[in-house]
XYZ file of C-alpha atoms in Angstrom:
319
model
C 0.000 0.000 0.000
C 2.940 2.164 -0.121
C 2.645 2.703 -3.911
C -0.766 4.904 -2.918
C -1.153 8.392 -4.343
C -1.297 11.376 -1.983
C -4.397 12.160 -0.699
C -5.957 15.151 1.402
C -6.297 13.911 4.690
C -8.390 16.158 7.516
C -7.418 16.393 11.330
C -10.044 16.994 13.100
C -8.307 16.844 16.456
C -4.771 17.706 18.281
C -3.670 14.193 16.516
C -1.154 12.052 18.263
C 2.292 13.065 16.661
C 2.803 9.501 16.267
C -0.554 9.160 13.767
C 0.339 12.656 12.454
C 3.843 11.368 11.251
C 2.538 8.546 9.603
C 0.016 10.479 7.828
C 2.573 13.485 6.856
C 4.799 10.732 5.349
C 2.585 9.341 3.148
C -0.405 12.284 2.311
C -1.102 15.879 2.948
C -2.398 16.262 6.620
C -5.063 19.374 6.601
C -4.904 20.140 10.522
C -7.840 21.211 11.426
C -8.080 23.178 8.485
C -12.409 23.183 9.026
C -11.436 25.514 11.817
C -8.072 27.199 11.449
C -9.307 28.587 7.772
C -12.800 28.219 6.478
C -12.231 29.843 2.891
C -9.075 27.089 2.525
C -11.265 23.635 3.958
C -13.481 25.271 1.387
C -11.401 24.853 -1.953
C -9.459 21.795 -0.323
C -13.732 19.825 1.349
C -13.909 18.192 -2.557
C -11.114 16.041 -2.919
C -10.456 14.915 1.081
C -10.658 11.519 0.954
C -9.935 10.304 4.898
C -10.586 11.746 8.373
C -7.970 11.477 11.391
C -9.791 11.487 14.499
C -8.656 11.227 17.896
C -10.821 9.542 20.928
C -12.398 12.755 21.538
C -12.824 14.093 18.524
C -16.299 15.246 17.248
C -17.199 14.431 13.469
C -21.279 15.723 13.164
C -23.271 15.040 10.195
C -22.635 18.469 8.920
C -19.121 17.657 8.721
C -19.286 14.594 6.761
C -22.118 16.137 4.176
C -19.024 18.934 3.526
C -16.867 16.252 2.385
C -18.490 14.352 -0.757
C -15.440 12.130 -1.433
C -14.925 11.033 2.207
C -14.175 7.380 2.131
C -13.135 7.041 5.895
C -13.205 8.433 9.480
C -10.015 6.479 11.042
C -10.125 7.133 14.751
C -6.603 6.667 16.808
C -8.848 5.227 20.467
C -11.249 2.962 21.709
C -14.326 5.118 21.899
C -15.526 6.810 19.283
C -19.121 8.027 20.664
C -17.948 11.716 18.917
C -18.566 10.238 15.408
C -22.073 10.833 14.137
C -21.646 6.791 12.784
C -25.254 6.472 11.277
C -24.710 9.708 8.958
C -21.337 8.245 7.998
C -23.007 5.231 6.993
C -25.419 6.868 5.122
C -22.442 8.253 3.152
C -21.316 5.072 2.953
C -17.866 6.087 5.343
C -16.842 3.754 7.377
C -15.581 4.602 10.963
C -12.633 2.547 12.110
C -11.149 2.467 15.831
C -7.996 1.304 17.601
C -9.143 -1.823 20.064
C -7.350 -4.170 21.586
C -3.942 -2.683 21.483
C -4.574 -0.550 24.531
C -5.923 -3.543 26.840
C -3.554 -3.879 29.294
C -2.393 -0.261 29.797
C -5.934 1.240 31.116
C -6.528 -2.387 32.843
C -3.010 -1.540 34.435
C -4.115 1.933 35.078
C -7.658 0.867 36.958
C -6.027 -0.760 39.347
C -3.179 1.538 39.980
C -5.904 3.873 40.616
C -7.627 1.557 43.280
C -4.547 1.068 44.977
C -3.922 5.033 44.534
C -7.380 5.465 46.244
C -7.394 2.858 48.594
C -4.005 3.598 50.420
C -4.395 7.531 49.796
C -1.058 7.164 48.004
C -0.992 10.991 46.103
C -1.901 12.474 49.884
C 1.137 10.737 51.194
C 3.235 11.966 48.519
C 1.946 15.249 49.606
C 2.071 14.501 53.251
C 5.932 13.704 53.020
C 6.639 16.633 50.854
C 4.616 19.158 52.998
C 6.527 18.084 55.948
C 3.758 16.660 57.775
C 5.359 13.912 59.052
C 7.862 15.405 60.668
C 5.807 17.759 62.352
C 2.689 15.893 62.870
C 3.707 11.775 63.054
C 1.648 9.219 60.786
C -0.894 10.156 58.476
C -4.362 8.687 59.199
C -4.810 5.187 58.471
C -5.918 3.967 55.098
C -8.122 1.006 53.618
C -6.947 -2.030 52.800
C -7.823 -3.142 48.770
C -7.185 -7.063 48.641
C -10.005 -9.175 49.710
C -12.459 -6.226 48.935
C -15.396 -6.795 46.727
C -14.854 -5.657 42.992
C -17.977 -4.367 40.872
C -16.977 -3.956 36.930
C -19.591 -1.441 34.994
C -18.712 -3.179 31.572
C -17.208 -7.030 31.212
C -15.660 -6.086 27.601
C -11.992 -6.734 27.166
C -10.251 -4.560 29.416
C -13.143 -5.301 31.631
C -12.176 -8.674 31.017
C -8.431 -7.495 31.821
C -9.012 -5.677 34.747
C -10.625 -8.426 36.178
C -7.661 -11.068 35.881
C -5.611 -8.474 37.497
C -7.717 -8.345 40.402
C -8.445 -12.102 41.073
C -4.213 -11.645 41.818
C -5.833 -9.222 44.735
C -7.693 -11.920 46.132
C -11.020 -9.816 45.374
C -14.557 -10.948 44.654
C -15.716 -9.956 41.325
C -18.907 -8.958 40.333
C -20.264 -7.136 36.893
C -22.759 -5.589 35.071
C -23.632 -4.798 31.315
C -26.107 -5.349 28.845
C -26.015 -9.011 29.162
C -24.452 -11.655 31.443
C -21.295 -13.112 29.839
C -21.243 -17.011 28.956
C -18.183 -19.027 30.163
C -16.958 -16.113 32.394
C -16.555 -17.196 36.410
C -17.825 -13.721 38.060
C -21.091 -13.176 39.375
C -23.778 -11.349 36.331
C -25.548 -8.131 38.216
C -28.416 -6.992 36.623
C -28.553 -3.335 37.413
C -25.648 -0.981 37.763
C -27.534 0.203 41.600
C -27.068 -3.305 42.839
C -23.730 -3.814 41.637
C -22.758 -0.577 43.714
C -24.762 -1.869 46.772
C -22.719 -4.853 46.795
C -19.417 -3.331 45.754
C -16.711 -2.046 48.404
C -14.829 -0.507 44.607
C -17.111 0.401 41.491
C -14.736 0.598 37.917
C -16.495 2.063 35.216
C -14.715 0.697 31.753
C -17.888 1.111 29.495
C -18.114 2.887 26.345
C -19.997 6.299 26.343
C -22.538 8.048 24.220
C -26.361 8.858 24.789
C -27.269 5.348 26.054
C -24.768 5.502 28.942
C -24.805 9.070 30.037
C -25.127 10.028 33.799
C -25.515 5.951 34.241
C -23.356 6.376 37.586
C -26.168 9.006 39.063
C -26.979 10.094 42.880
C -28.586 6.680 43.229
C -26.074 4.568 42.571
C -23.163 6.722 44.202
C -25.187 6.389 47.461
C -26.046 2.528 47.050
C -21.656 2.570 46.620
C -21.771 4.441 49.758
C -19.965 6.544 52.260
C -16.893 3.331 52.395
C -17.325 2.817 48.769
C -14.647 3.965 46.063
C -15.231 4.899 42.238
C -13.017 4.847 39.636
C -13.639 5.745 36.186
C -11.786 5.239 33.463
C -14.746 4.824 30.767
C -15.943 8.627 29.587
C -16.545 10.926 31.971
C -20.295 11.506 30.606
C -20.926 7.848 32.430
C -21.049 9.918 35.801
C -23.451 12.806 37.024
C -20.439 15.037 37.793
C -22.077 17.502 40.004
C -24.142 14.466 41.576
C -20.497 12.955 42.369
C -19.149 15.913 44.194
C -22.041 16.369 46.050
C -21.512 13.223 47.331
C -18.090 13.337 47.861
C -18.283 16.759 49.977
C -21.390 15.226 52.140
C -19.451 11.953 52.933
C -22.254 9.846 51.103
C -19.455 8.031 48.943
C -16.406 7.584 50.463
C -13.865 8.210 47.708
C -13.207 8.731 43.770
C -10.031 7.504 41.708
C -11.103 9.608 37.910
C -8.850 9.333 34.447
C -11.937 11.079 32.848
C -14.248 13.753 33.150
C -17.377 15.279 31.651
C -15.824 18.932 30.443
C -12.127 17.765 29.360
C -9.570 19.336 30.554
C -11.751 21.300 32.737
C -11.967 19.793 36.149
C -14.420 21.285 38.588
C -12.636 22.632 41.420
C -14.854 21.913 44.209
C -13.980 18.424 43.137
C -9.940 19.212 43.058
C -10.171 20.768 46.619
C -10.827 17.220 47.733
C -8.307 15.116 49.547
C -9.727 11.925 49.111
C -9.908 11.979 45.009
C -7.368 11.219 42.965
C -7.331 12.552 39.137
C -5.400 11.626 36.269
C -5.103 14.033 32.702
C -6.855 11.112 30.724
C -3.920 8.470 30.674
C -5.205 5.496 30.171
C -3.294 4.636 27.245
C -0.768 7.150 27.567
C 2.436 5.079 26.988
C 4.973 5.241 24.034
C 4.558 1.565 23.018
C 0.801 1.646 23.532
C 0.651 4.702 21.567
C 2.161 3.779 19.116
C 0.263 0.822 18.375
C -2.484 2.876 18.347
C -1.311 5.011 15.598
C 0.272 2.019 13.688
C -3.977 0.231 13.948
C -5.295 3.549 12.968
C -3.008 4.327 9.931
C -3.096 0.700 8.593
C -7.241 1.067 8.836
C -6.733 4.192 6.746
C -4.707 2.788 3.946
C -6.848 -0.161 3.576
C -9.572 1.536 3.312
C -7.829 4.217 0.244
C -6.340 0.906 -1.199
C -9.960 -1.548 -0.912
C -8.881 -3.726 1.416
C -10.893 -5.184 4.305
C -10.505 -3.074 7.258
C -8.611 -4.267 10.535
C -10.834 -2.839 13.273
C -13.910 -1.249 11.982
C -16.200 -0.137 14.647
C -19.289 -2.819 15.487
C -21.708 -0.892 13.209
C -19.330 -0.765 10.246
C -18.322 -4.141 10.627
């Protein structure tokens, strides 16, 4: 596929530079032209042929009806509930994502986060570094995380992954999602509320979009309750944001561990001003070899697609 012409390519996000090199080397990357200079995405909408889209990225209908030779939307992530799918289809664009690849680095990162929030490990750092200990002796004990009871919102693959990694805790494991799992040894929940009521840790790892917004709501955050730990590293539209501090500040849930948030990068501050959350910029497949498959997956969907190959990883609906 490297005897391809050059082709127009739009970026409709801050790309990876790793997905952005690939693309540079092989086609003309328009970043964020749409935005950056209307009269230019104007003259150059006819003849772009492919999409780069990041995770976050937003790609409406309007969008794709600008761009009459679009062929794909390649999208460097996991979720992809920012692509309007059904008008792409319409268009006959497929939508392709990156899964898989970035398994065991956010199943890695869920459970550093548990042990984060369990043991209060970020207000230790800061407890040491303060000076605290010195002056005021140990810090106030924590909770202990193995043996605990484990509730998974989601029992995909790094649901899946998440859960091997804790059976090495010694935890019980519990999940919900839209239907119990066949051949898998943890216990099948029916409702996300009863999973919390039985859960000392809820992990969100579901995707997000309209059908699972606010799912983690007042309701559930008190059946969790005021021992009870969440830690999201789903989409941060899964959670009722302001319902979450408000439970956090009245001691109705007893902590948060959050790689994700509704208003990215914006981060309320009532909920930064607490000591017992711990945040993360959105890491959950932040590493260089992780990344990098990622942007490998993502280019190689894009050139198949400009060549007429099958696809590698087109999403469920474009399958």
């Amino acid at each position: 596929m490297n005897d391809l012409p050059r082709v127009p390519v739009l970026g409709v996000a801050r790309l990876s530079p790793l997905f952005a090199a690939l693309i540079r080397e092989r086609h003309e990357l328009l970043d964020r032209l749409h935005e950056t200079d209307p009269a230019a995405f104007a003259v150059a909408a006819p003849g772009i042929r492919a999409v780069a889209a990041g995770g976050d990225s937003r790609v409406d209908a309007g969008l794709i009806a600008r761009l009459p030779a679009l062929q794909i939307i390649s999208v460097m992530g996991v979720g992809y509930d920012g692509i309007d799918v059904e008008a792409a289809r319409a268009r006959g664009v497929v939508v392709t994502h990156t899964p898989d690849v970035l398994n065991d680095e956010v199943a890695d990162l869920a459970i550093g986060l548990m042990l984060a929030a369990a043991r209060q490990l970020p207000a230790a750092d800061r407890y040491v570094r303060s000076g605290q200990w010195e002056a005021r002796g140990p810090m106030p004990l924590a909770r202990k995380m193995s043996g605990s009871r484990l509730g998974l919102v989601g029992m995909g693959r790094i649901g899946q992954a998440i859960a091997h990694r804790a059976q090495a805790f010694g935890m019980s494991i519990a999940y919900t999602a839209r239907s119990a799992k066949p051949g898998l040894p943890y216990r099948f929940v029916a409702s996300v509320e009863e999973l919390a009521a039985g859960s000392d840790f809820l992990v969100l790892i579901t995707p997000g979009g309209a059908g699972t917004r606010h799912l983690v709501d007042a309701k559930v955050l008190r059946a969790l309750g005021p021992k009870g730990i969440l830690v999201n590293v789903a989409r941060g539209s899964v959670v009722d944001e302001a319902a979450l501090v408000d439970a956090l500040e009245q001691g109705v849930l007893g902590g948060a561990a959050l790689d994700v948030f509704e208003d990215e990068p914006r981060v309320p501050a009532r909920l930064l001003a607490l000591p017992h959350v711990v945040v993360a910029p959105h890491i959950g497949s932040a590493t260089h070899a992780t990344r990098q498959a990622m942007a490998d997956l993502a280019f190689a969907n894009l050139q198949a697609r400009l060549a007429g190959q099958p696809l590698l990883t087109p999403v469920p609906e474009c399958a």
